[in-house]
Amino acid sequence: MGGVPTKRRRAAVPWMLLGLWIVVLAIAGPFAGKLSDVQHDRAVDYLPASADSTQVAKIQDELPGGESTELVLVYHRDGGLTAADRTTAAAQVARVDRTFDLTAVPKGVPSRDGATLMYPVASTAPGHDEKARDAFVNDVRDIAHDTGGLSVDTGGAGALATDASEVYGSLDGPLLYTTVAVVAILLILIYRSPFLWLVPLVVAGVADFLSMGVAYGLHQAFGTTVSGQSSGVMTILVFGAGTDYALLLVSRYREELRRTERPYDAMRAALRGCGPAVLASSGTVAVGLFCLLAADLNSSRGMGPLGAVGVLCALVAMLTLLPAVLVLLGRRVFWPLVPAYGSTPKARRSLFAAMGSSAGRRPMTVLASGALLLGALALGVFSLPGSLKQEDTFTDKPDSVVAMQILAAAYPERGTQPISVITPTGRAGETLATARDVPGVAAAERVRSGHGWTEISVTASAPPQSTSETTTIETLRDRLDGKGSYVGGQSAQQLDLKDTNSRDRKVVVPIVLAAVLLILVVLLRSLVAPLILLGAVVAVWGASLGIAGLVFGPLFGFHGTDPGLGLLTFVFLVALGVDYGIFLMHRMREESLAGSEPGAAALTALRTTGGVIASAGLVLAATFSVLTNMPLVSLVEMGFVIAVGVLLDTFLVRTYLVTSASMALGRTVWWPGPLSRKPQPRPPAEEPERTLAPTP
């Protein structure tokens, strides 16, 4: 009699979970829709928290009118400007001056060859309001337009920021749609079912919606930076990691349905079997991403919590909502390949069993060959181009980049964008004199004052982001050091980004390695196995950057690499790579605990998890490869390196190197845990003493 209430309770659990998710989404819905409102892509949102350039940007917000929006109108005609061209340019600039509240009347600066004329334009009217800034830039562009063969391009920091903002604003839709389409195609190919693929995809979409609400809550509660880059990566992680967890769970659930009659009981067994590995792997990824909070770069610090939120929301959805939906749909969701109770799957030659056998025959040879290959690929790092300049940040050339390139060619002897110096008003005269005395400074003048600060605009005699201009900025900072002054501006920001990324690598990388190693030691009860996994993923990271060095310049035509590429790809590849290692090692440990010898345990683990890991790796690599279609070089570079790294990790490291290392080391792979010790042979059972029956 007690069985009927138990059955009813079991039947009610999936419905209760489904109802709970409806309530959660109803609460998160209003907040998810507000995430785009708090997304900002201003320079200060990406700059180092403690750098001079960040302080300049913050103080500029406090000055009268707020932050200055600086533009350069570039008039150019091949073969030389005519008198009519100069008249047209003067008329357009005069109209700009009449229409907007500018900080000064624009003055034209002709180039030596007479083919180019530039007018610096600045206004504090937009302040730090991004929408007002974009409207100002676009209105200026409407006034200053091409006329009769005379080209007019709008450059400068404000124009670059507007073009970047438009690019980031256009990412959300295409990024989401492309990611969904890629994941859908792969799931259809993997499951070979007209219905099953839709379930994890919808659940991933629900997780993405929840992550947006949680991310908005984090911003409101802790001021977490939300940028176009971080929100885009969060979406990628939700669909990539979430689909990986779904693949592992569905695969185990399919196995259990053949052994268990009721779907509810089969799902419970599946969760018991793969749940610990999924929890450990997602926890490792989240902890690795949270380590980015130790970075000084605002964009990296903001990406850490948002990425972790995406992974954790995917985890919760895949371990609660996905099981509930699958149980409610029953076995028919697998149609036409329905796993019948008591059936046995068709015996097929396993590709991964064959690969494992080949690694097992000569494990040391395979291990040495793989390590040599990864090392050779890593040498390509020396071919990576230098730091990415502002004009090279877009895959296509917007108006602002065209203007900067024309300026660089027409004015090689002078700077075309100002260096901003913020100084206490009481020291303004002294600071102005010091700036004018610095070698490489062509001009310096006061711009505005307020709230105890004065801004001085410095023009270098060298082109932007050149070695000479960098020397000028560093000399300015040295001479103003200790006097309460800050040196900022676009070129100074790029310099600070480069220096801070170098500092962050030295701080964050050891923290990530230590945190991940600790988690692996606790999970695997071993020290050797975690070191193998960590060494493997670090080697994959190096090889991936090496491949990037071989293709970024010759194939993609990139002229530089984003300063944060090394750190971000390291964190993602270590966290995600160890993720797959946990799946493999966890199953290997299960087999070892069941009594299998180390070699047999490694082969069984590879045979049973190899297909799932390969499918998960393909999905994750495909989701990150979506970034390679985005219009920003930094996103393309990051997506390429992570996608290549995931593929290397899936098909080379997990399949061959970790398996061959485990077989070569034998029980030592579990040292110093109990599995590293050979079990003692059991003593033979004593036979009962025989007594002879008395003879009659």
CSV table of C-alpha atoms in Angstrom, one decimal, residues 388-542:
chain,number,residue,atom,x,y,z
A,388,LEU,CA,46.9,46.1,-31.0
A,389,LYS,CA,46.6,49.8,-31.9
A,390,GLN,CA,43.3,51.7,-31.9
A,391,GLU,CA,43.0,51.9,-35.6
A,392,ASP,CA,43.4,48.1,-35.9
A,393,THR,CA,40.7,47.1,-33.4
A,394,PHE,CA,37.9,46.7,-36.1
A,395,THR,CA,37.8,43.9,-38.7
A,396,ASP,CA,36.3,46.4,-41.1
A,397,LYS,CA,37.3,50.1,-41.3
A,398,PRO,CA,34.7,52.5,-39.9
A,399,ASP,CA,34.9,56.2,-40.6
A,400,SER,CA,37.0,56.9,-37.5
A,401,VAL,CA,39.7,54.4,-38.5
A,402,VAL,CA,39.9,55.8,-42.0
A,403,ALA,CA,40.4,59.3,-40.6
A,404,MET,CA,43.2,58.1,-38.3
A,405,GLN,CA,45.0,56.4,-41.2
A,406,ILE,CA,44.8,59.5,-43.3
A,407,LEU,CA,46.1,61.6,-40.4
A,408,ALA,CA,49.0,59.2,-39.8
A,409,ALA,CA,50.0,59.5,-43.5
A,410,ALA,CA,49.5,63.2,-43.8
A,411,TYR,CA,51.0,64.4,-40.5
A,412,PRO,CA,53.9,62.0,-39.8
A,413,GLU,CA,55.8,64.7,-38.0
A,414,ARG,CA,53.1,65.6,-35.3
A,415,GLY,CA,50.5,64.1,-33.0
A,416,THR,CA,46.9,64.1,-34.0
A,417,GLN,CA,45.2,63.3,-30.7
A,418,PRO,CA,45.8,65.2,-27.4
A,419,ILE,CA,47.4,63.9,-24.3
A,420,SER,CA,45.2,64.9,-21.3
A,421,VAL,CA,47.0,66.1,-18.1
A,422,ILE,CA,44.9,66.7,-15.0
A,423,THR,CA,46.5,68.8,-12.3
A,424,PRO,CA,45.4,70.6,-9.1
A,425,THR,CA,44.4,74.1,-10.0
A,426,GLY,CA,46.9,75.6,-7.6
A,427,ARG,CA,49.7,73.9,-9.6
A,428,ALA,CA,48.3,74.6,-13.1
A,429,GLY,CA,51.0,77.1,-14.0
A,430,GLU,CA,53.8,74.9,-12.8
A,431,THR,CA,52.4,71.9,-14.6
A,432,LEU,CA,51.9,73.8,-17.8
A,433,ALA,CA,55.5,75.0,-17.8
A,434,THR,CA,56.8,71.4,-17.0
A,435,ALA,CA,54.7,69.9,-19.8
A,436,ARG,CA,56.0,72.5,-22.3
A,437,ASP,CA,59.6,71.7,-21.3
A,438,VAL,CA,59.2,67.9,-21.9
A,439,PRO,CA,61.1,66.7,-25.1
A,440,GLY,CA,58.6,65.6,-27.7
A,441,VAL,CA,55.8,68.1,-26.7
A,442,ALA,CA,54.8,70.3,-29.6
A,443,ALA,CA,52.2,72.4,-27.6
A,444,ALA,CA,50.4,72.5,-24.3
A,445,GLU,CA,47.5,74.7,-23.2
A,446,ARG,CA,44.8,75.0,-20.5
A,447,VAL,CA,41.4,73.7,-21.5
A,448,ARG,CA,39.1,74.1,-18.5
A,449,SER,CA,39.0,74.1,-14.7
A,450,GLY,CA,36.6,73.2,-11.9
A,451,HIS,CA,36.2,71.4,-8.6
A,452,GLY,CA,39.9,72.1,-7.8
A,453,TRP,CA,41.2,70.6,-11.0
A,454,THR,CA,42.6,72.0,-14.2
A,455,GLU,CA,42.9,70.1,-17.5
A,456,ILE,CA,45.8,70.7,-19.8
A,457,SER,CA,45.8,69.5,-23.4
A,458,VAL,CA,49.2,68.4,-24.6
A,459,THR,CA,50.1,67.7,-28.3
A,460,ALA,CA,53.0,65.4,-29.0
A,461,SER,CA,55.3,65.9,-32.0
A,462,ALA,CA,55.1,62.2,-32.8
A,463,PRO,CA,52.2,60.2,-34.3
A,464,PRO,CA,49.7,58.4,-31.9
A,465,GLN,CA,50.9,55.2,-30.2
A,466,SER,CA,54.4,55.5,-31.8
A,467,THR,CA,57.5,54.7,-29.8
A,468,SER,CA,58.3,58.4,-29.6
A,469,GLU,CA,54.9,59.4,-28.3
A,470,THR,CA,55.1,56.6,-25.7
A,471,THR,CA,58.4,58.0,-24.5
A,472,THR,CA,56.9,61.5,-24.3
A,473,ILE,CA,54.0,60.2,-22.1
A,474,GLU,CA,56.4,58.3,-19.8
A,475,THR,CA,58.6,61.4,-19.5
A,476,LEU,CA,55.6,63.5,-18.6
A,477,ARG,CA,54.6,61.1,-15.9
A,478,ASP,CA,58.1,60.9,-14.5
A,479,ARG,CA,58.4,64.7,-14.2
A,480,LEU,CA,54.9,65.1,-12.8
A,481,ASP,CA,55.3,62.2,-10.3
A,482,GLY,CA,54.5,63.2,-6.8
A,483,LYS,CA,52.8,66.5,-7.7
A,484,GLY,CA,49.2,65.2,-7.7
A,485,SER,CA,48.9,65.3,-11.5
A,486,TYR,CA,47.7,62.5,-13.8
A,487,VAL,CA,48.5,61.9,-17.5
A,488,GLY,CA,45.7,60.3,-19.6
A,489,GLY,CA,44.2,60.3,-23.0
A,490,GLN,CA,43.8,57.7,-25.7
A,491,SER,CA,47.5,56.8,-26.2
A,492,ALA,CA,48.0,56.8,-22.4
A,493,GLN,CA,45.1,54.4,-22.0
A,494,GLN,CA,46.6,52.0,-24.5
A,495,LEU,CA,49.9,52.1,-22.6
A,496,ASP,CA,48.2,51.5,-19.3
A,497,LEU,CA,46.2,48.6,-20.8
A,498,LYS,CA,49.4,46.9,-22.0
A,499,ASP,CA,51.2,47.4,-18.7
A,500,THR,CA,48.3,46.4,-16.5
A,501,ASN,CA,47.7,43.2,-18.5
A,502,SER,CA,51.3,42.3,-18.0
A,503,ARG,CA,50.8,42.8,-14.2
A,504,ASP,CA,47.6,40.9,-14.2
A,505,ARG,CA,49.2,37.9,-15.8
A,506,LYS,CA,51.8,37.7,-13.0
A,507,VAL,CA,49.1,37.9,-10.3
A,508,VAL,CA,46.1,36.0,-11.7
A,509,VAL,CA,47.8,33.1,-13.4
A,510,PRO,CA,49.4,31.7,-10.2
A,511,ILE,CA,46.0,32.2,-8.4
A,512,VAL,CA,44.1,30.3,-11.1
A,513,LEU,CA,46.7,27.4,-11.0
A,514,ALA,CA,46.6,27.1,-7.2
A,515,ALA,CA,42.8,27.3,-7.0
A,516,VAL,CA,42.2,24.7,-9.8
A,517,LEU,CA,44.9,22.4,-8.4
A,518,LEU,CA,43.3,22.5,-4.9
A,519,ILE,CA,39.9,21.5,-6.3
A,520,LEU,CA,41.4,18.7,-8.4
A,521,VAL,CA,43.3,17.3,-5.4
A,522,VAL,CA,40.2,17.3,-3.2
A,523,LEU,CA,38.1,15.7,-6.0
A,524,LEU,CA,40.5,13.1,-7.3
A,525,ARG,CA,42.2,12.3,-3.9
A,526,SER,CA,45.6,12.5,-5.7
A,527,LEU,CA,48.4,14.9,-6.3
A,528,VAL,CA,49.9,13.3,-9.5
A,529,ALA,CA,46.6,13.2,-11.5
A,530,PRO,CA,45.9,16.9,-11.0
A,531,LEU,CA,49.4,17.9,-11.9
A,532,ILE,CA,49.0,15.9,-15.2
A,533,LEU,CA,45.8,17.7,-16.0
A,534,LEU,CA,47.1,21.1,-15.2
A,535,GLY,CA,50.4,20.5,-17.2
A,536,ALA,CA,48.3,19.3,-20.1
A,537,VAL,CA,46.0,22.4,-20.2
A,538,VAL,CA,48.9,24.8,-19.9
A,539,ALA,CA,50.6,23.1,-22.8
A,540,VAL,CA,47.4,23.4,-24.8
A,541,TRP,CA,47.3,27.1,-24.0
A,542,GLY,CA,50.8,27.6,-25.3
